[in-house]
Short mmCIF file of C-alpha atoms in Angstrom, two decimals:
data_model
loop_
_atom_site.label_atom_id
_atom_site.label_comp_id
_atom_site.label_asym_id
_atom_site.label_seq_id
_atom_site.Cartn_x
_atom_site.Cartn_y
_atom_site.Cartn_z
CA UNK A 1 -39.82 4.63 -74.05
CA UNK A 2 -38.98 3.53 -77.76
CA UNK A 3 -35.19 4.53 -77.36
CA UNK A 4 -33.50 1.05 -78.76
CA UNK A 5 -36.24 0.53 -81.47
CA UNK A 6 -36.15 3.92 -82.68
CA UNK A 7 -32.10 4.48 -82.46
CA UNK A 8 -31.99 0.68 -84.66
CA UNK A 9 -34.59 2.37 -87.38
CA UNK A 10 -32.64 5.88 -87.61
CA UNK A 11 -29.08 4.03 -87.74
CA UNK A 12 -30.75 1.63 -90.58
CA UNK A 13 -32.32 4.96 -92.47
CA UNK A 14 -28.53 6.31 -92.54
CA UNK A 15 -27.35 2.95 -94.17
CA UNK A 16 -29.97 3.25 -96.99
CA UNK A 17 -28.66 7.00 -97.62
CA UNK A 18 -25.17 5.39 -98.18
CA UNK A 19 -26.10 2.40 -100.15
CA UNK A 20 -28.61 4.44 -102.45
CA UNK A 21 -25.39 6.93 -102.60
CA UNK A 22 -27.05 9.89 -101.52
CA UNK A 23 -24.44 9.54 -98.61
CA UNK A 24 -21.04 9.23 -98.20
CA UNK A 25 -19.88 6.37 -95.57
CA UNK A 26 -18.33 9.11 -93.77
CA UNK A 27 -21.23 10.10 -92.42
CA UNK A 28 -21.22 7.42 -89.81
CA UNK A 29 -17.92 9.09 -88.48
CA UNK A 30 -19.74 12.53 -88.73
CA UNK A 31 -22.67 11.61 -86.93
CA UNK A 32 -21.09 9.91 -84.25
CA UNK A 33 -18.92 13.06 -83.35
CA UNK A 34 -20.67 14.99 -81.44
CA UNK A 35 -17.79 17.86 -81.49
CA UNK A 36 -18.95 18.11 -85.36
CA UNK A 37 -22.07 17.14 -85.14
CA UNK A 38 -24.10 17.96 -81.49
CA UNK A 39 -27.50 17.27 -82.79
CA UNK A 40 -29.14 15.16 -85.22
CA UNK A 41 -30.30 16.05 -88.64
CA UNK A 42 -34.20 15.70 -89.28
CA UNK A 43 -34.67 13.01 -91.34
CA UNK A 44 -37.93 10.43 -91.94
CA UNK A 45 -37.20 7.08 -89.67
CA UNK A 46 -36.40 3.50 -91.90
CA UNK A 47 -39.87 1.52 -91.88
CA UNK A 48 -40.73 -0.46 -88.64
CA UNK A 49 -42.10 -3.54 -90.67
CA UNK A 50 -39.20 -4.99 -91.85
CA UNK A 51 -37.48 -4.44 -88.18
CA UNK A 52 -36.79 -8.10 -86.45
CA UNK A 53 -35.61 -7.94 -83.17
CA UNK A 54 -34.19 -11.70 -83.50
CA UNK A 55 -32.23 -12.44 -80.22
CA UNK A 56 -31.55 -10.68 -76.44
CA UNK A 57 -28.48 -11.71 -74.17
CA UNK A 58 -28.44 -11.33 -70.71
CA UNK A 59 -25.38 -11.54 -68.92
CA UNK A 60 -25.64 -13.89 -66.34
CA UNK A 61 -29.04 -14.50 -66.61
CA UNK A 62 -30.26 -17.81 -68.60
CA UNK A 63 -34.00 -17.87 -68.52
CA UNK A 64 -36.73 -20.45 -68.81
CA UNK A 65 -39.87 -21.78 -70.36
CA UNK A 66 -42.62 -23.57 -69.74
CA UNK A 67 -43.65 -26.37 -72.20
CA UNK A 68 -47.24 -24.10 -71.94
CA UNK A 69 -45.66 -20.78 -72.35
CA UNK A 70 -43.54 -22.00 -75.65
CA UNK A 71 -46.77 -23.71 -76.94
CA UNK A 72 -49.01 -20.68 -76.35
CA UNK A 73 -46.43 -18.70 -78.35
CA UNK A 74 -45.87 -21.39 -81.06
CA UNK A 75 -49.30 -21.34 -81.55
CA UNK A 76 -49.52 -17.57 -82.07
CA UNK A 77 -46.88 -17.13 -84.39
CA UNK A 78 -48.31 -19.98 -86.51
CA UNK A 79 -51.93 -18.16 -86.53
CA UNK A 80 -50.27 -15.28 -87.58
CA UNK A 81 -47.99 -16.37 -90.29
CA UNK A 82 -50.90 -18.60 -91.51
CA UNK A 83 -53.13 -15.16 -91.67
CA UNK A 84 -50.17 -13.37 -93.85
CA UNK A 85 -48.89 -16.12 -95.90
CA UNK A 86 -52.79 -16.00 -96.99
CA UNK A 87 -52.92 -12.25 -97.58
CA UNK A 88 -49.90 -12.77 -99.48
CA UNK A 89 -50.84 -15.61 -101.60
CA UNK A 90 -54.03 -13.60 -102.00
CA UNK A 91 -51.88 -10.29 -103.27
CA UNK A 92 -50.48 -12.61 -105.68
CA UNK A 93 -53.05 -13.80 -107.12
CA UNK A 94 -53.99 -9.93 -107.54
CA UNK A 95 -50.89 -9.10 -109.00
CA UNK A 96 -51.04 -12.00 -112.16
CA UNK A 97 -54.39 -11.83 -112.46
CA UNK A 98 -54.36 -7.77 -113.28
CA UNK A 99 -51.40 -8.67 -115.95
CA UNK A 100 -53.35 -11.73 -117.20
CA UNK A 101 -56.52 -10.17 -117.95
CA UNK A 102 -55.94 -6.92 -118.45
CA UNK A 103 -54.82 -5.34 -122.06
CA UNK A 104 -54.17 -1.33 -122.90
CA UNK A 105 -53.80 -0.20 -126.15
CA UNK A 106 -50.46 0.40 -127.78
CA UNK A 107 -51.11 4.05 -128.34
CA UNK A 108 -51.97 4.64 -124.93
CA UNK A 109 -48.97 3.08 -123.49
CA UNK A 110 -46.37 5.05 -125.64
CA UNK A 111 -48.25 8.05 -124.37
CA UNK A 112 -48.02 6.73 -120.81
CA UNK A 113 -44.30 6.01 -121.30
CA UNK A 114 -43.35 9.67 -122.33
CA UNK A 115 -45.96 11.04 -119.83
CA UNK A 116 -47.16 9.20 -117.27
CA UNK A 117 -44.65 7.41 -116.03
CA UNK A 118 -42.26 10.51 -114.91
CA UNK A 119 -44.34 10.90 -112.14
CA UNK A 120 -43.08 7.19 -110.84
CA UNK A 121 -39.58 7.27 -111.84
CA UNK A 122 -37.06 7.41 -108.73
CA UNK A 123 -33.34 7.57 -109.68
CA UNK A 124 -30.10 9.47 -108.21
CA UNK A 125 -29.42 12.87 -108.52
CA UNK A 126 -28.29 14.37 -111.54
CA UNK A 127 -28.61 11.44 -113.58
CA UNK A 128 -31.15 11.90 -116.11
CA UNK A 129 -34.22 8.74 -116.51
CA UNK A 130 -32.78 6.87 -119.68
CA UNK A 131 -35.86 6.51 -121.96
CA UNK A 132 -37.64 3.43 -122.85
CA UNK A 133 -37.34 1.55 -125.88
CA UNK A 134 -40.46 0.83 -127.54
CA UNK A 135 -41.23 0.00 -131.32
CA UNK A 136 -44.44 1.78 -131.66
CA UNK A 137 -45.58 5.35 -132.04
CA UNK A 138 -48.92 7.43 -130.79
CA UNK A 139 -50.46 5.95 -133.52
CA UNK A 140 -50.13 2.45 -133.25
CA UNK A 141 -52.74 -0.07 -133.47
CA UNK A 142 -53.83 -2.86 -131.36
CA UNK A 143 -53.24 -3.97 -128.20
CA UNK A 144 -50.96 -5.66 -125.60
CA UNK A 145 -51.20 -7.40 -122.88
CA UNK A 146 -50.90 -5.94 -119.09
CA UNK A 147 -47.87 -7.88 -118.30
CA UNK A 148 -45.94 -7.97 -121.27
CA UNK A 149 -46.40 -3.93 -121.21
CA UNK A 150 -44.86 -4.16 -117.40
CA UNK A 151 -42.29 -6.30 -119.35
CA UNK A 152 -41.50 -2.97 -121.25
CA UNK A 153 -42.14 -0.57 -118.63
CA UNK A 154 -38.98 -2.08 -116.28
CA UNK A 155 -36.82 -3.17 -119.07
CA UNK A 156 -34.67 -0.16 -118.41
CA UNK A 157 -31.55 -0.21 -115.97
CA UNK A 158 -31.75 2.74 -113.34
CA UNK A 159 -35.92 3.33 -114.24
CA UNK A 160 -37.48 2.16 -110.67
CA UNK A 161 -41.59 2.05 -110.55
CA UNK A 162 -42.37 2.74 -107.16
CA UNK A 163 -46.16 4.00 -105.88
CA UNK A 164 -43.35 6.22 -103.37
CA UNK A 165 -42.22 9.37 -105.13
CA UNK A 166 -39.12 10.30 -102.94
CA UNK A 167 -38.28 14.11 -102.78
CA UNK A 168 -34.61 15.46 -103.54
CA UNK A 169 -32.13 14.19 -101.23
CA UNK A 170 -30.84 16.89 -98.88
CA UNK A 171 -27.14 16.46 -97.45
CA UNK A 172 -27.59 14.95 -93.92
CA UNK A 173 -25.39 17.87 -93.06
CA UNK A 174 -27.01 20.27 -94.60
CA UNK A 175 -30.74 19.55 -92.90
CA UNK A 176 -31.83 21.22 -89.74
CA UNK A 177 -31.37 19.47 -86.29
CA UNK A 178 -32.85 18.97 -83.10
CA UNK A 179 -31.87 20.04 -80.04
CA UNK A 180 -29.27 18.32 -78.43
CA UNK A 181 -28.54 16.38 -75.14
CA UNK A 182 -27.58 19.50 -73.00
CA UNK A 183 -30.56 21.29 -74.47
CA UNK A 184 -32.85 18.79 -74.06
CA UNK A 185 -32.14 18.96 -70.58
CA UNK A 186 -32.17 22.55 -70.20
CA UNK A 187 -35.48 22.72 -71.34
CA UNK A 188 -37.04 20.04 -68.87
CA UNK A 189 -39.65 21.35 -66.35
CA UNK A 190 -41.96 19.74 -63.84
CA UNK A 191 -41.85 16.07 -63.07
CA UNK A 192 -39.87 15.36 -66.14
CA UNK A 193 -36.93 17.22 -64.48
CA UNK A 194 -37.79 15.41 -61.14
CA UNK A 195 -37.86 12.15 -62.70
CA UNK A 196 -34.11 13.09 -64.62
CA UNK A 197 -32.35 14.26 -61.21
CA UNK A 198 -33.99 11.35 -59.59
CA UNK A 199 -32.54 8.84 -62.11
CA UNK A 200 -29.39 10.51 -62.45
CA UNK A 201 -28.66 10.59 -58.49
CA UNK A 202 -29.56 6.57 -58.29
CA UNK A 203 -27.39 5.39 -60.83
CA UNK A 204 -26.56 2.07 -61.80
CA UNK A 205 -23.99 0.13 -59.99
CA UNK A 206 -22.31 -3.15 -59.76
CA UNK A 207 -24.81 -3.98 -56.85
CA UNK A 208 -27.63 -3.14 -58.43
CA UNK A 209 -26.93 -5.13 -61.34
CA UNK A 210 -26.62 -8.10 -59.01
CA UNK A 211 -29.53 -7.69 -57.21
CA UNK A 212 -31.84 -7.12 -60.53
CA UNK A 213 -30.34 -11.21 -61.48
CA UNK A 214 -30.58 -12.54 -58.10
CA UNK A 215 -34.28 -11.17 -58.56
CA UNK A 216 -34.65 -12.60 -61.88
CA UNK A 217 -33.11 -16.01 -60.65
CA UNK A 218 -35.95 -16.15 -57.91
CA UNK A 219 -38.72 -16.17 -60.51
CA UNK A 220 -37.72 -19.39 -61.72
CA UNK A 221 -34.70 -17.83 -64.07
CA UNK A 222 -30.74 -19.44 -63.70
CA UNK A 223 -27.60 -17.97 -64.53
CA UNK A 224 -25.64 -19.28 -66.86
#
């Protein structure tokens, strides 16, 4: 049922394996070959959030809108970006306010930076966290402010604080699979196997296609 929208959010979860370099490119080439590679690695699906589904094409098929259907879905999407830009605005304020108004001593924050903060680092593997200049010791004085000590804390190339801590990257290729196509339909029983031979003897064909837009046409659609 979720076919397109999860195929999108496994292809996009392969791209960020590449452009974090835990992959090489090939992989696209590997993946796609099903001679090499007949069923798909397990890995954890890219985030549905960010996923915009921006535009559909229809060959053929031009449809239309009401001036009541585009204003009851203006109207929507303004409530809801109204409701977020809010929430953001609101997360904000959150974030300056904690830097603002919050101070930790200088002792505890070199302790943090030696200690604490491992558990947060994310970088590639094999390269080692470079450490963090700072000019005091365990037994400075005083204290500093929350968001000059952020300041610090990410003034290091290749140090990324993340509340995510990733585990090591296994090789695509080197992950267990699923089953694949033929298996999949091997091991179908019941009315899911009815439902496959059923599809599979209907088909799609030329005049099906045509009849699905003169349908569509009908219902107040036009072709192009």
């Amino acid at each position: 049922q979720a076919f397109l929208w999860h195929m999108v959010r496994n292809i996009v979860q392969v791209m960020f394996f590449i452009g974090k370099g835990l992959e090489s490119p090939s992989i696209v080439d590997s993946l796609f070959d099903v001679s090499k590679m007949p069923r798909k690695p397990n890995y954890k699906m890219a985030a549905d959030y960010p996923l915009v589904l921006h535009k559909c094409d229809f060959k053929d098929l031009r449809m239309k809108s009401s001036a009541m259907n585009l204003w009851e879905v203006q109207m929507n999407l303004e409530g809801r970006w109204e409701r977020l830009a809010i929430m953001a605005e609101q997360l904000r304020n959150q974030i300056e306010s904690l830097g603002e108004e919050n101070s930790v001593s200088i002792a505890d924050l070199w302790n943090f930076k030696n200690t604490g903060l491992s558990r947060w680092r994310r970088v590639d593997p094999g390269v080692k966290a470079p450490d963090i200049d700072c000019p005091w010791g365990p037994d400075s004085q005083g204290t500093i402010k929350w968001k000059d000590a952020l300041t610090l804390l990410h003034s290091k190339e290749g140090v990324v604080i993340s509340g995510v801590k990733e585990p090591p990257h296994v090789p695509l290729s080197s992950r267990p699979t699923g089953m694949s196509y033929e298996e999949k339909i091997e091991s179908m029983t019941g009315k899911k196997l009815e439902r496959y031979k059923e599809a599979k003897k209907k088909g799609k064909s030329k005049e099906v296609d045509t009849e699905f837009y003169r349908s569509k046409q009908s219902q107040g659609s036009s072709s192009k």
